[in-house]
Every structure is written in C-alpha cells, then in structure tokens.
Coordinates of N, CA and C in Angstrom, one line a residue:
X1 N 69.1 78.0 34.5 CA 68.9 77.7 35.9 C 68.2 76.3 36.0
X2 N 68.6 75.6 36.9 CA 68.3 73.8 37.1 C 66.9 74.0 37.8
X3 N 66.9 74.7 38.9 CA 65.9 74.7 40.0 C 65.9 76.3 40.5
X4 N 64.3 76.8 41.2 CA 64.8 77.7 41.8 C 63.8 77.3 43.2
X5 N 64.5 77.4 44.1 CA 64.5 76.9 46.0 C 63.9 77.7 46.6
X6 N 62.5 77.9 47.4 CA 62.5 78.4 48.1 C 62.3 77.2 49.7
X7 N 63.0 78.0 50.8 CA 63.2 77.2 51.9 C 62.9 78.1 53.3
X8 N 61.5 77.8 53.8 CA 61.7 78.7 55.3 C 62.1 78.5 56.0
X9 N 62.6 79.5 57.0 CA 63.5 78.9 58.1 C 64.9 78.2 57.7
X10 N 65.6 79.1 57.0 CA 66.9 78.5 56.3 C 67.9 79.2 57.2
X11 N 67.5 79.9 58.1 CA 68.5 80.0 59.1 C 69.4 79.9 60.2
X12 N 68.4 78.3 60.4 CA 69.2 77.7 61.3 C 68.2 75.8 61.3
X13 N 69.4 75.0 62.1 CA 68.7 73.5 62.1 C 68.7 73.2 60.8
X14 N 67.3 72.4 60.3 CA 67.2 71.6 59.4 C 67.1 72.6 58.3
X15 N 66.2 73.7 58.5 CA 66.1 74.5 56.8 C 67.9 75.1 56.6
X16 N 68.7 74.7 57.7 CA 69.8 75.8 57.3 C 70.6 74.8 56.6
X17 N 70.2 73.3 56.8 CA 71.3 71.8 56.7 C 70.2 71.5 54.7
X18 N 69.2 71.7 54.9 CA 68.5 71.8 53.3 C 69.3 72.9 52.4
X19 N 69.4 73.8 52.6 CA 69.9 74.9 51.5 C 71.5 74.8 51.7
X20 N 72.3 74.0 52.3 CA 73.6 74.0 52.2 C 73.7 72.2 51.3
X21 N 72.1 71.4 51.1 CA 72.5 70.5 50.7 C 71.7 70.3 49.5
X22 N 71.2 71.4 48.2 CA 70.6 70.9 47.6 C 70.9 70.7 46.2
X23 N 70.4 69.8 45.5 CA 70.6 68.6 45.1 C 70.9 69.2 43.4
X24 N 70.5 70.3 43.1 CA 70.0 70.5 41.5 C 71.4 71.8 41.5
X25 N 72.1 71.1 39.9 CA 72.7 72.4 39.6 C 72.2 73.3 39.8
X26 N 73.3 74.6 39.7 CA 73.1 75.6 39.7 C 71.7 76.7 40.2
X27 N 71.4 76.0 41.0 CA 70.0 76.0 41.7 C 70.0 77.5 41.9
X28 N 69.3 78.3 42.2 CA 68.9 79.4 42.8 C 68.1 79.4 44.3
X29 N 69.2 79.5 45.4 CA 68.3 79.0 46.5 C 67.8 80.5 47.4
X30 N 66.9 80.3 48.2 CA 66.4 81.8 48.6 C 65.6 81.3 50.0
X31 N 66.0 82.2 51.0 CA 65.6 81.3 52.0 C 64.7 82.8 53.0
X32 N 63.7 82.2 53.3 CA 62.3 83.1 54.2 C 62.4 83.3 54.9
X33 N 62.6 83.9 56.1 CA 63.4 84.1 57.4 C 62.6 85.9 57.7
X34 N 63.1 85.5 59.1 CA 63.4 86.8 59.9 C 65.1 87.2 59.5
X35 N 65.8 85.8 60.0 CA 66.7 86.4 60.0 C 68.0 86.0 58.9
X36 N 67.7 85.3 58.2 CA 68.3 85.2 57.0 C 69.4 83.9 57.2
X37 N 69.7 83.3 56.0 CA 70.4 81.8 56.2 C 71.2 81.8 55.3
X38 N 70.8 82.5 54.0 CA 71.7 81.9 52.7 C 72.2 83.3 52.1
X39 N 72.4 83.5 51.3 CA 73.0 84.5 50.4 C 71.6 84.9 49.9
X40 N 70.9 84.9 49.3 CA 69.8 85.3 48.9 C 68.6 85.3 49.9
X41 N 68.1 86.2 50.6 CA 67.4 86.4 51.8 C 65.7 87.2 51.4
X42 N 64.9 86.5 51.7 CA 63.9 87.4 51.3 C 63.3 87.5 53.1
X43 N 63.4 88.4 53.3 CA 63.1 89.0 55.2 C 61.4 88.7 55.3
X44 N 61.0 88.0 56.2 CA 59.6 87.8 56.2 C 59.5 87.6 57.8
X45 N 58.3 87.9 58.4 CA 57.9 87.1 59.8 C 57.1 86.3 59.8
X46 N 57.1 85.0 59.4 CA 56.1 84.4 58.6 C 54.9 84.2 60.2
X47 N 55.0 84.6 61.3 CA 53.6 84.7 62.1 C 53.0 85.9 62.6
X48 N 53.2 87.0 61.0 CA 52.4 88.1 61.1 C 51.6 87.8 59.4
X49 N 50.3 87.7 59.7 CA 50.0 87.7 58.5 C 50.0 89.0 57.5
X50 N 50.5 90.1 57.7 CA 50.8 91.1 57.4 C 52.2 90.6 55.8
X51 N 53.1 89.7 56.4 CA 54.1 89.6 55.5 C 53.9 88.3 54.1
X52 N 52.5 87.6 54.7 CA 51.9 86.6 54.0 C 51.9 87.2 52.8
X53 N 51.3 87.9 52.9 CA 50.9 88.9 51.3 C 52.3 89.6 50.7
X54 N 53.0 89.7 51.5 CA 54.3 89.8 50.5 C 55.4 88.7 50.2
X55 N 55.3 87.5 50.8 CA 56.0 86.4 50.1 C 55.3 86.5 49.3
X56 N 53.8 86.2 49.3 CA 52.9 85.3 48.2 C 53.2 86.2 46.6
X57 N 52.9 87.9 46.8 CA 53.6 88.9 45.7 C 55.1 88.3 45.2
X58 N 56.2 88.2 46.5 CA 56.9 87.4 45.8 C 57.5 86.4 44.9
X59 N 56.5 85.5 45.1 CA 56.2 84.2 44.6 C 55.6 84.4 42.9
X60 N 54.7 85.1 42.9 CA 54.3 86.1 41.8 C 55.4 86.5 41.2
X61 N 55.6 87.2 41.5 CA 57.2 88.2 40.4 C 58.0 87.5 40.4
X62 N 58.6 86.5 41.1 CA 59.6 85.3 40.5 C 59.5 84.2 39.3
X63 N 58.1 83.9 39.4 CA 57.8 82.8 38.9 C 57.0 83.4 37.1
X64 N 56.7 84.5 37.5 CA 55.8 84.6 36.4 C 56.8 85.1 34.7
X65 N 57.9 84.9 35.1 CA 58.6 84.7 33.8 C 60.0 83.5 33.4
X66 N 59.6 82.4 34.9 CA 60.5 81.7 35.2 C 60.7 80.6 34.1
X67 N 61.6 80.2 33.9 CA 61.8 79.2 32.7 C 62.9 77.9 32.8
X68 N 63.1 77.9 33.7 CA 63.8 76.9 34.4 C 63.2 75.6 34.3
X69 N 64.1 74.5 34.8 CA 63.9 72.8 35.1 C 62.6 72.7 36.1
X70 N 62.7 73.6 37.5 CA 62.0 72.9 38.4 C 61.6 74.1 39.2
X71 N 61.0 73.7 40.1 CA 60.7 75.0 41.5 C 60.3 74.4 42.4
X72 N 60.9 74.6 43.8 CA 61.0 74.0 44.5 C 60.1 74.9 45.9
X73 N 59.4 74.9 47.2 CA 59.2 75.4 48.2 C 59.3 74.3 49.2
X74 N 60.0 74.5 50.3 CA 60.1 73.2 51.5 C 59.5 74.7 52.5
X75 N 58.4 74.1 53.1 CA 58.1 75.1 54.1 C 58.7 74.4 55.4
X76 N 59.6 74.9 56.3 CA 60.3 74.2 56.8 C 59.8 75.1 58.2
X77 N 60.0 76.8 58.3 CA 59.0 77.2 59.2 C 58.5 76.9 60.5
X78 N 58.9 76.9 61.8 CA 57.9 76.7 62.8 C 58.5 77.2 64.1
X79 N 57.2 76.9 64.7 CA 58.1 77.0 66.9 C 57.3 76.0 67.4
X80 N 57.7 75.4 68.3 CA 57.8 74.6 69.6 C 57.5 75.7 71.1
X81 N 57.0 76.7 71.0 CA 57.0 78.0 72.1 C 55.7 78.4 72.0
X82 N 54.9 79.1 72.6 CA 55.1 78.1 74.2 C 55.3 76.8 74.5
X83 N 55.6 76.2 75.4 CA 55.5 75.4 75.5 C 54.8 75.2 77.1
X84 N 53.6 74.2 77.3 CA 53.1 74.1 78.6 C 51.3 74.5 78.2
X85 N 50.9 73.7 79.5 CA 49.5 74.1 78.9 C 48.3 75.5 78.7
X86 N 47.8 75.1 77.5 CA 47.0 76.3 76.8 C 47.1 77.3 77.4
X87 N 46.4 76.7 78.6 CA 45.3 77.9 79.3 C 46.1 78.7 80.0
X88 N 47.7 78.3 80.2 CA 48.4 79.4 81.0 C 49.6 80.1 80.1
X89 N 49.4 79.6 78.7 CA 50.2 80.7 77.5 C 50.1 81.8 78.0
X90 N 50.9 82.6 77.6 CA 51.1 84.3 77.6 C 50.2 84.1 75.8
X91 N 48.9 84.9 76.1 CA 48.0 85.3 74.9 C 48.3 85.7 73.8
X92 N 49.6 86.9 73.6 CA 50.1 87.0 72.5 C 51.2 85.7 72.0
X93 N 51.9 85.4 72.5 CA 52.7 83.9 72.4 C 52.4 83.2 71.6
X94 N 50.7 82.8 72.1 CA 50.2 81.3 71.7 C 49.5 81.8 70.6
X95 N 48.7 83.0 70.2 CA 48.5 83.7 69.0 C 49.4 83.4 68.1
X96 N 50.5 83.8 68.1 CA 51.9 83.4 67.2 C 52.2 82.5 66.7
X97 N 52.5 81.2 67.4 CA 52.5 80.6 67.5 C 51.3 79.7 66.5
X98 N 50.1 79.9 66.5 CA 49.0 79.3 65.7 C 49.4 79.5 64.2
X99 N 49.5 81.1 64.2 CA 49.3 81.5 63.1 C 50.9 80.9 61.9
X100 N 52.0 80.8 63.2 CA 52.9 80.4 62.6 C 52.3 78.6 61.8
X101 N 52.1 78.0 62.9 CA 52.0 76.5 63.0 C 51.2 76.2 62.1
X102 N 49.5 76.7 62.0 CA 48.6 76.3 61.3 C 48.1 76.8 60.6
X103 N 48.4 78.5 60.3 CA 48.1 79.1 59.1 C 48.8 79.5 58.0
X104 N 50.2 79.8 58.2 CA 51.0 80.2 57.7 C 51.5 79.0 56.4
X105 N 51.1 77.6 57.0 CA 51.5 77.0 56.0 C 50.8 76.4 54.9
X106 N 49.5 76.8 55.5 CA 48.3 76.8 54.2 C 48.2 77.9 53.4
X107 N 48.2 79.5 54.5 CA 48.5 80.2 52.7 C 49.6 80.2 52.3
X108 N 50.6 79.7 52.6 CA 51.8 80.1 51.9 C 51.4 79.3 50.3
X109 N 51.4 77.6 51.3 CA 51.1 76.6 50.4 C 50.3 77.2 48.9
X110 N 49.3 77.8 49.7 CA 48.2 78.0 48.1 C 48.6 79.2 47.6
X111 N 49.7 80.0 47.9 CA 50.2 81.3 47.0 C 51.0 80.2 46.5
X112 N 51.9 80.0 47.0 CA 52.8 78.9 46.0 C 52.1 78.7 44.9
X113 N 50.8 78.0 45.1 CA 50.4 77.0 44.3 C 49.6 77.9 42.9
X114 N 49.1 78.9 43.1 CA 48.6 79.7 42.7 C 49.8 80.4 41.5
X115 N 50.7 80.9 42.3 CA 51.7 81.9 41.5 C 52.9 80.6 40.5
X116 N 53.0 79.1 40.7 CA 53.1 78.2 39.6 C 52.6 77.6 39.1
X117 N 51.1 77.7 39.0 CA 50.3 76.8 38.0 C 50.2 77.1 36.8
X118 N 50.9 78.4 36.5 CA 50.7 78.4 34.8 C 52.1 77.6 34.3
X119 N 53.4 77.2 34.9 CA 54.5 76.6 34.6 C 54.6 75.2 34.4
X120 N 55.0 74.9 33.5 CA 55.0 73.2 33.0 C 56.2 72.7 33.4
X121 N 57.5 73.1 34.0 CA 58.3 72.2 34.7 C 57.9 71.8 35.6
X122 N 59.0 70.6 36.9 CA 58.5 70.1 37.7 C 58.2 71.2 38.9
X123 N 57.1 70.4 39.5 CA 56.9 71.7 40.9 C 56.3 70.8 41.9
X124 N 57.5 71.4 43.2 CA 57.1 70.5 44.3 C 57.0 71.5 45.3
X125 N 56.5 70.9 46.5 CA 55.5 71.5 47.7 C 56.0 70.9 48.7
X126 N 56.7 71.0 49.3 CA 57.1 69.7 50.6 C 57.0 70.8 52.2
X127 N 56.1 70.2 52.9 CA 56.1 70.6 54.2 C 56.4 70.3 55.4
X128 N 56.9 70.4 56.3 CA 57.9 70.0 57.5 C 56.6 69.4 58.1
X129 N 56.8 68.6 58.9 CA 55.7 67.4 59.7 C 56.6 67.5 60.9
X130 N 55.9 66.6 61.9 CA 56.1 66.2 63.0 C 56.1 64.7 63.6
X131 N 56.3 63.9 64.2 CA 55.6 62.8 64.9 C 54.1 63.4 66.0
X132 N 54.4 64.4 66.1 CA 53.6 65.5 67.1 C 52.3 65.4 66.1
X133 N 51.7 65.0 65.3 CA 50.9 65.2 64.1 C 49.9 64.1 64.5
X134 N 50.0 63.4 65.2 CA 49.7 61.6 65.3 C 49.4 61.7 66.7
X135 N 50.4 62.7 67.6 CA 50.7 62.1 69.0 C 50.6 63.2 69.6
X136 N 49.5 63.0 70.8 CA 49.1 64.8 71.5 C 50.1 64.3 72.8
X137 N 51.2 65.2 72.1 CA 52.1 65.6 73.7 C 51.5 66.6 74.3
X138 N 51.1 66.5 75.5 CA 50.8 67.4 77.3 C 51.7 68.8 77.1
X139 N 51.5 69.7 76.4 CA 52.3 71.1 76.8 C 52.6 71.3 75.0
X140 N 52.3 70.9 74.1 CA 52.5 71.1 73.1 C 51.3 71.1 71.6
X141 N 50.0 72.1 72.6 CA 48.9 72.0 72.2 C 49.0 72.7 70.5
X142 N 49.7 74.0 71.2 CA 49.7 74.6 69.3 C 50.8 74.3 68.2
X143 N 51.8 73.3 68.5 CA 52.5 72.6 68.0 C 51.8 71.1 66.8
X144 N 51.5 70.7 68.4 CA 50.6 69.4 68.1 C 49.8 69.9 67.1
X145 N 48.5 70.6 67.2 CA 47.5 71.0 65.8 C 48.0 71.5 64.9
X146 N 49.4 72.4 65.1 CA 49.8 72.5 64.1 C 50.2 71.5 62.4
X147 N 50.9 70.7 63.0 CA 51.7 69.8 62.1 C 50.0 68.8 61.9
X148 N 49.5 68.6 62.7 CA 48.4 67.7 61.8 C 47.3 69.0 61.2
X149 N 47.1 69.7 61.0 CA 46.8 70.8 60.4 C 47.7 71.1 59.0
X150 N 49.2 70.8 58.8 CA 49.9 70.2 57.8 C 49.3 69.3 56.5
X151 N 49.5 68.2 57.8 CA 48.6 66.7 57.0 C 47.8 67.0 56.6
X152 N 46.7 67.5 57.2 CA 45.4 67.0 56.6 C 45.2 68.6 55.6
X153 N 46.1 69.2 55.6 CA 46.0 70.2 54.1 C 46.5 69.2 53.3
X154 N 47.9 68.7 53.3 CA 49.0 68.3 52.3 C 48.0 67.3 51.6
X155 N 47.0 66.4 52.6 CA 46.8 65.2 52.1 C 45.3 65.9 50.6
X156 N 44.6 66.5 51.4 CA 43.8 67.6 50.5 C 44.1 68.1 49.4
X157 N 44.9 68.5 49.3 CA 45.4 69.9 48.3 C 46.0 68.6 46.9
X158 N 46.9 67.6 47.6 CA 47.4 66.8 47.0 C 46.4 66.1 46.1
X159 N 45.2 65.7 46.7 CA 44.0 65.4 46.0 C 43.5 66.3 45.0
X160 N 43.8 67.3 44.6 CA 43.1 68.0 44.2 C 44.1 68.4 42.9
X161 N 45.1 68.2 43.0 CA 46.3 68.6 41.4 C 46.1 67.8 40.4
X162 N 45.9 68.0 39.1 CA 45.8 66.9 38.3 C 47.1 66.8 38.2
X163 N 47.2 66.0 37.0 CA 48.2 64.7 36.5 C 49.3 65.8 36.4
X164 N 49.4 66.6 35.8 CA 50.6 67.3 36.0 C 50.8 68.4 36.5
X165 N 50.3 68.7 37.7 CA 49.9 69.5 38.8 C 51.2 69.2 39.7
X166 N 51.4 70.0 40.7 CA 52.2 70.2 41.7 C 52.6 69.3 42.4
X167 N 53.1 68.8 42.9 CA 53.9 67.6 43.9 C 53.2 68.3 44.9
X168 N 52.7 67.7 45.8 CA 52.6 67.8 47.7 C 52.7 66.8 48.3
X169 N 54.2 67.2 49.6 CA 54.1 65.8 50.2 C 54.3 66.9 51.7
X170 N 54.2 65.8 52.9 CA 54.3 66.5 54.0 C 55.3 65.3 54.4
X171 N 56.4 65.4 55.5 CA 57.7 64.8 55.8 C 57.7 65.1 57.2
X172 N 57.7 63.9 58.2 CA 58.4 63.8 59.2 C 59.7 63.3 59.6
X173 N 60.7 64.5 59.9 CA 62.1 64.0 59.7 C 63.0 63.0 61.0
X174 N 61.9 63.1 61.6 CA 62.3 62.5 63.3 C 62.8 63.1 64.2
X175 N 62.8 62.9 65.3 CA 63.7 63.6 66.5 C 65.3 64.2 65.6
X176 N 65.4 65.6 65.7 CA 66.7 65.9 64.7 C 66.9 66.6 65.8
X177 N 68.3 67.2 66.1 CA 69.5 67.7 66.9 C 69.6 69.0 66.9
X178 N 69.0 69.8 67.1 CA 68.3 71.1 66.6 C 68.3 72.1 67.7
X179 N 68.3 73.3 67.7 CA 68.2 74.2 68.9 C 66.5 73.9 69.3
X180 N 65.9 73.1 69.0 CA 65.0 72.9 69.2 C 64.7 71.6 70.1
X181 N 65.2 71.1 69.8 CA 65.3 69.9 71.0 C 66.1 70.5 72.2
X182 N 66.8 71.5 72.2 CA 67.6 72.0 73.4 C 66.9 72.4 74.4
X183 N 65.6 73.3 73.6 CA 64.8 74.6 74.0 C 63.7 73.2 74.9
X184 N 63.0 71.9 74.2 CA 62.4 71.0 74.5 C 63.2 70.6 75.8
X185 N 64.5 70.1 76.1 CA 65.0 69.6 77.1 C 65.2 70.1 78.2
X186 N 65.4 72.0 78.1 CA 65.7 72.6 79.5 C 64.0 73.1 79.6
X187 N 62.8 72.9 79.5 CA 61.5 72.6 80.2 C 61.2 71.9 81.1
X188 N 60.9 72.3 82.2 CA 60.4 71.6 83.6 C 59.1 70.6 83.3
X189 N 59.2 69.7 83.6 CA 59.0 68.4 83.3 C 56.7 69.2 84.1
X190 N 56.9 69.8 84.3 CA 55.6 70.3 84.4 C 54.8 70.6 83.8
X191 N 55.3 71.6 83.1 CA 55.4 72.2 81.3 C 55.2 71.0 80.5
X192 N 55.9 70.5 80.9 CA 56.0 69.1 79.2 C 56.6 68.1 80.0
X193 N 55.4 66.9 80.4 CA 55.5 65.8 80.9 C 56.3 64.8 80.6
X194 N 56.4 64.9 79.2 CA 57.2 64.2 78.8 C 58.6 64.0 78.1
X195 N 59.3 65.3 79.1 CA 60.7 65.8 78.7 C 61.9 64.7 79.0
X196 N 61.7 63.5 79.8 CA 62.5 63.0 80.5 C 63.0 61.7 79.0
X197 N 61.8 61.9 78.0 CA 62.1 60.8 76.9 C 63.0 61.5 75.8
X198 N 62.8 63.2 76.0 CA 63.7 63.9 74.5 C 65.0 63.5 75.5
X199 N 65.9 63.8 76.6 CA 66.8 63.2 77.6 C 67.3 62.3 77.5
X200 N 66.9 60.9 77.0 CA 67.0 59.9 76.7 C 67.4 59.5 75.8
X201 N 66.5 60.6 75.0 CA 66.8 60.1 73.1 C 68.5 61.2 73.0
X202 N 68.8 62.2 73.5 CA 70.1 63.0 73.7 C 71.0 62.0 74.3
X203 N 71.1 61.4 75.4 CA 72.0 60.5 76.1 C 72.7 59.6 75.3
X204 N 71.6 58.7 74.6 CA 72.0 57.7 74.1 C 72.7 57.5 72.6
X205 N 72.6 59.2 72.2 CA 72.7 59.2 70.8 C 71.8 58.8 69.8
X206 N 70.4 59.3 70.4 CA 69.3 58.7 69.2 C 69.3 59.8 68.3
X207 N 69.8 61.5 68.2 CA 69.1 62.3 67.4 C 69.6 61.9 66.2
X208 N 68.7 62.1 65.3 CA 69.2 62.4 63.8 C 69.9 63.7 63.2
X209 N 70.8 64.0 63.0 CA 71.3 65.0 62.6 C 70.7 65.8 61.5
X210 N 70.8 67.5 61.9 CA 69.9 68.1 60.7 C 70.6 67.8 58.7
X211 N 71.9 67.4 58.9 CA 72.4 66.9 57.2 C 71.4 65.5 57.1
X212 N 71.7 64.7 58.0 CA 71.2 63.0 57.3 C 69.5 64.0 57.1
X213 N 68.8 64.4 58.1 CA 67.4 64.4 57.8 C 67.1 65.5 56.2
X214 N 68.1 66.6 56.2 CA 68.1 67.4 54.9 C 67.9 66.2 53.9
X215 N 69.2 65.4 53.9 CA 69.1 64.6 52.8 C 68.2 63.6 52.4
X216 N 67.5 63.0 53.3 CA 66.9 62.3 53.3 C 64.9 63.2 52.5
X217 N 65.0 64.2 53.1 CA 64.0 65.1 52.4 C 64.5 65.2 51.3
X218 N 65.8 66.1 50.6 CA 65.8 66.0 49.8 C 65.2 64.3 48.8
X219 N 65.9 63.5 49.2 CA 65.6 62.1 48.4 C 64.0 61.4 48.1
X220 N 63.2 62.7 48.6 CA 61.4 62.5 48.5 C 61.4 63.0 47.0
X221 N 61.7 63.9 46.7 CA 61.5 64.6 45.3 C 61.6 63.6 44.2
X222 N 62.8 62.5 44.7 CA 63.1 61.4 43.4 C 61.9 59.9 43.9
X223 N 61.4 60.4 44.5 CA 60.7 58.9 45.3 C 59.3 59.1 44.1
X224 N 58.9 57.8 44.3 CA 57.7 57.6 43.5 C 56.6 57.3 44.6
X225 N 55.9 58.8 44.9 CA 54.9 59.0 46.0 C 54.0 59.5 45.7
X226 N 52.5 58.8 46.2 CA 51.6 59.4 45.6 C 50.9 61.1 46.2
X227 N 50.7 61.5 45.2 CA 50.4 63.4 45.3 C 49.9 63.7 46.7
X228 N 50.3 64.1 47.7 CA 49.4 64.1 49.0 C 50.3 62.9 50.3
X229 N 50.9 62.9 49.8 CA 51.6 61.6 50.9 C 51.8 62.2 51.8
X230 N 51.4 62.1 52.8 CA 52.3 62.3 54.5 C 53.5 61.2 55.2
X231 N 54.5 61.9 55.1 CA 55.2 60.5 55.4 C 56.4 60.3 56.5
X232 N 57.1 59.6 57.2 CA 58.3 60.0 58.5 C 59.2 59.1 57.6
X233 N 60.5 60.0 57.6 CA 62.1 59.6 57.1 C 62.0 57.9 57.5
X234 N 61.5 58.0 59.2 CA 62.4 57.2 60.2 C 61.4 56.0 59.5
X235 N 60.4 55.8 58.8 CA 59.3 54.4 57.7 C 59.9 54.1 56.8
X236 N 61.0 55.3 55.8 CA 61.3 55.0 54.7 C 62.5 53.8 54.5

C-alpha cells in the first residue's frame, strides 16, 4: 500500500473533489462523515464529542501495524451554520457548530498524532483554513474562531514535531463553489452583511472549483514548507 488517506467530510465539495483526486498509488482512501463519500466509510458525527473517541480508537487499530509509504489525514470537516449574530443563534446550533469548528480539529489532530508517532514513514496533518481566519465577517462568529483556532494549533503543534515528526500545515483554499457558498448566498444580507460580495464573486466567475482547489492541496505535500505553515492556495 503507497498511502493510507484519511479525509473528513469526503462527502461532498472539496473533501469529496480530494478523495476522487488522490495522488499516491494504490492509496487506501477512507473518508469521516455522517454520511459517507467514498467506498470505505468510517460513520462519525464529528460535532458530538461522543464519536471523537472512536475515530481517535480508529486511528489506533489502523495504524498500529501499518507498514506502508505514507499516511495521510486532511481534516477537511466543518459548517458555516448558523449563520448571523451570536446572541440570536438557536443555543444548540451554535454549540455544534463550536465543537465542530474549534474542537474537533484539535483532538482529532492530536489522536492522529498520537496513534502515528511510533511510524517512520512519511506523515502529514493538513487542515482546511479559511480567509475567515484573518477576517471577522459580521454573522460568522463560530466560523470565524473556528478556522483561526486551526492556525494557531497548526502553527503550535508544527513547532513542536522534531526533524522527523509529522507534517502540519493548515490551507486556505479560497472562495471554492461548494454547497457552501450557496447556503452563504441565500442569507439575508442582515444575517451576514456581507453577502452582496460572495454574489459578486458567483456572477463574475471568481469561484475556484472544488478539483483545481483538491489539487492544489494535494500539491502542499510535495512543497517544501516549513512544519506549521499556515497558508492560502490563492499566495501560492
């Protein structure tokens, strides 16, 4: 076996355009979902911490006799919902939503990291980013913390692997074409002030498609970046 993949959210958008594009023979790809994307389905809700502990067991019993080239995790993972401000979330919603955004991808991250540190092939860590990381959009409070809650693990954790320790990079793929920008554009401009710019970027033909952005993630793995890099496709 060349590689073995794990990818959240491979069931639709960008994690579904990554596991239809990856890069390593004979790869073993397996994707984390509710609802499943690839042929190999491991069922999770990644914003109940209840299922945290059984990826992370997963991650365990996969790895711990693994003997392959590489191992891969793209936490790709997230929501954009609620959307609008804090204080008038539905309370279970925005709960969700956190645990999805800003916790989920730090333990995942450190079971990962945990269940392949005894392995000497290559091992990488790549986590889905935002522009939202940098930039507090009006209506997109647990979004927003989320993805720079990302960064500032990825850039941490990255510090902390020696010399031949784990890859961690965090990737902003840009405005991509996604049921997610759909769900962004039918929001009343109340909600999210600044809906009238994702409209614009639709119009004119600015989205990036979820294949160019897959591939372009994919093409970080071969880049010479230092351990912890936070970085957007649209700089490279």
């Amino acid at each position: 076996m060349s590689a073995l993949v794990w990818i959240s959210g491979a069931s639709a958008g960008i994690g579904a355009a990554l596991a239809a594009t990856v890069p390593f023979r004979d790869a073993r790809v397996v994707d984390i979902s509710r609802r499943g994307g690839t042929p190999e389905h491991f069922k999770a809700d990644l914003a109940d911490p209840a299922d945290w502990s059984r990826v992370a067991e997963h991650f365990t019993d996969e790895l711990s006799t693994y003997d392959g080239d590489r191992v891969v995790f793209i936490h790709n993972a997230g929501t954009i919902t609620p959307i609008g401000p804090a204080a008038g979330a539905d309370p279970d919603d925005y709960t969700r939503a956190v645990l999805l955004n800003s916790a989920a991808p730090q333990v995942l991250g450190a079971a990962f990291l945990r269940a392949s540190a005894h392995l000497t092939c290559e091992r990488h860590l790549v986590m889905l980013s935002s522009g939202a990381a940098t930039t507090a959009y009006s209506g997109w409070s647990s979004y927003n913390a989320g993805k720079a809650a990302v960064e500032h693990w990825v850039r941490t954790v990255g510090q902390e692997q020696p010399t031949d320790g784990c890859r961690i990079l965090a990737v902003a793929p840009g405005v991509v074409d996604t049921a997610m920008q759909s769900e962004i554009r039918s929001t009343p401009e109340a909600d999210f002030p600044a809906v009238a710019r994702f409209h614009t970027l639709k119009a004119t033909g600015s989205l990036t498609t979820p294949e160019a952005a897959a591939t372009g993630i994919w093409s970080l793995l071969h880049r010479d970046l230092p351990n912890g890099t936070c970085t957007d496709l649209r700089t490279l």
